[in-house]
CSV table of C-alpha atoms in Angstrom, one decimal:
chain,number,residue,atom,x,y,z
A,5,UNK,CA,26.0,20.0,0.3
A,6,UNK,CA,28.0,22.8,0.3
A,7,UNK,CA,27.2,26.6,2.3
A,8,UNK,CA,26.0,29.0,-0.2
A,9,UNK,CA,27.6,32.9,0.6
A,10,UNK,CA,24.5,35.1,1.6
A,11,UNK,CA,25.3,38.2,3.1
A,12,UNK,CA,23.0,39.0,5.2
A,13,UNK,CA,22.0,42.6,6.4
A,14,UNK,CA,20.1,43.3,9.5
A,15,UNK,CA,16.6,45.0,6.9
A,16,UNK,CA,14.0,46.6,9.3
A,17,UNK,CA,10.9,44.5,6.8
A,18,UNK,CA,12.2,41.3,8.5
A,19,UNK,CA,10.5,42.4,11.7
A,20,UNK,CA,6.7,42.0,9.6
A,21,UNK,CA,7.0,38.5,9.0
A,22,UNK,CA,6.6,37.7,12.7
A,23,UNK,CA,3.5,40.7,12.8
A,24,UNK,CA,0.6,39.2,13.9
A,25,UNK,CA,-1.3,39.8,10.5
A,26,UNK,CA,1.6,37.5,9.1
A,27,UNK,CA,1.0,34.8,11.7
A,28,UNK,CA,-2.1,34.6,10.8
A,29,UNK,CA,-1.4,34.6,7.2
A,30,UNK,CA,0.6,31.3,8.1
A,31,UNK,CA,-1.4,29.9,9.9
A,32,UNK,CA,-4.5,30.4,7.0
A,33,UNK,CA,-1.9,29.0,4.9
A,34,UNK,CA,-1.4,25.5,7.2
A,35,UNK,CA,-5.4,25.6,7.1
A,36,UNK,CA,-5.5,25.1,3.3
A,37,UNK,CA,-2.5,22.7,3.4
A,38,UNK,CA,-4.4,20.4,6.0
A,39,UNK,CA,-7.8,20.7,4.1
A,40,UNK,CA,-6.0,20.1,0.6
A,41,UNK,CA,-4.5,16.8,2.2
A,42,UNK,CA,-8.0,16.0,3.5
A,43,UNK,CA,-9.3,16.5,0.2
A,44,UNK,CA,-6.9,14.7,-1.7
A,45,UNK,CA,-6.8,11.1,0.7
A,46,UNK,CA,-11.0,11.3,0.8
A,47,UNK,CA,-11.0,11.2,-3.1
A,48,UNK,CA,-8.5,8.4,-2.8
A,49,UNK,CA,-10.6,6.5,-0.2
A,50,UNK,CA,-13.8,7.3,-3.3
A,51,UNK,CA,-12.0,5.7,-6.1
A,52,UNK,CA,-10.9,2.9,-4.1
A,53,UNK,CA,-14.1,2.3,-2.6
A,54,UNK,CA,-16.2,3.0,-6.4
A,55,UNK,CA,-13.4,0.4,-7.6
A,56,UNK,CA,-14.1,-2.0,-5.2
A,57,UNK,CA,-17.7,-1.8,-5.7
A,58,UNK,CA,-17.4,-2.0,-9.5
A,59,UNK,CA,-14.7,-5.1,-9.5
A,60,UNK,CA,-17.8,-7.2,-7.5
A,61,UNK,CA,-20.0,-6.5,-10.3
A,62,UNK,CA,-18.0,-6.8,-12.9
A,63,UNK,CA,-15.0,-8.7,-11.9
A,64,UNK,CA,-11.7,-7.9,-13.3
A,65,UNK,CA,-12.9,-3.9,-13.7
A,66,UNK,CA,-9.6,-2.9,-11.4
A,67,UNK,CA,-7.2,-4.8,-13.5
A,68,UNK,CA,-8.5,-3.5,-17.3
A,69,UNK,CA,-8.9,-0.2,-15.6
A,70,UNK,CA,-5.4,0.0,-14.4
A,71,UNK,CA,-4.3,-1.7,-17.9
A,72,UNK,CA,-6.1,1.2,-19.4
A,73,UNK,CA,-4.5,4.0,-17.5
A,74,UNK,CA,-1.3,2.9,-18.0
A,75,UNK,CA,-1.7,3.0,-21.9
A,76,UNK,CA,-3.4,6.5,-21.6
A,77,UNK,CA,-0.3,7.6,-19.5
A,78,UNK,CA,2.1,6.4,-22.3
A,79,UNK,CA,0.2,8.0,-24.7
A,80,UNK,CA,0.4,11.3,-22.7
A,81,UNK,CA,3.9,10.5,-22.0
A,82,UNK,CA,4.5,10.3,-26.1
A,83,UNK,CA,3.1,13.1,-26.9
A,84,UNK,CA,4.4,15.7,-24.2
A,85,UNK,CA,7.8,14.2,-25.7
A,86,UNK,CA,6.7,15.1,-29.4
A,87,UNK,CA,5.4,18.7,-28.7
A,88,UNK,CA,9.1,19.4,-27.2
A,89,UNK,CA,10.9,18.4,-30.4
């Protein structure tokens, strides 16, 4: 990849982003990120688990499901392509 050409001037603002008010900023910031991630892989582990649970009482819900889901995404995928044009 090749260097991009920044000039770079010494700008007395640069000193705030290592202020203690902006370290804690960042660090709120990692917070979120962790608790997003959190979020995110415990309502995998749901729908999994609510899958599972659903394929032993009606067995073969996973596969229509998924069969499902990949005709809605077409469909989605078809018409994001026709609002463009």
């Amino acid at each position: 990849m090749p260097k991009l050409d920044v000039e770079v001037s010494p700008d007395p603002s640069f000193a705030e982003l290592n202020s203690p008010a902006s370290l804690e900023i960042k660090q709120i910031i990692s917070q979120l990120q962790n608790s997003h991630d959190l979020l995110y892989k415990m309502i995998n582990l749901e729908s999994w688990a609510l899958a599972e649970t659903m394929d032993k009482f009606l067995p073969g819900f996973w596969s229509r499901f998924l069969a499902n889901r990949q005709k809605a995404v077409k469909q989605m995928i078809q018409q994001k392509r026709s609002e463009n044009y």
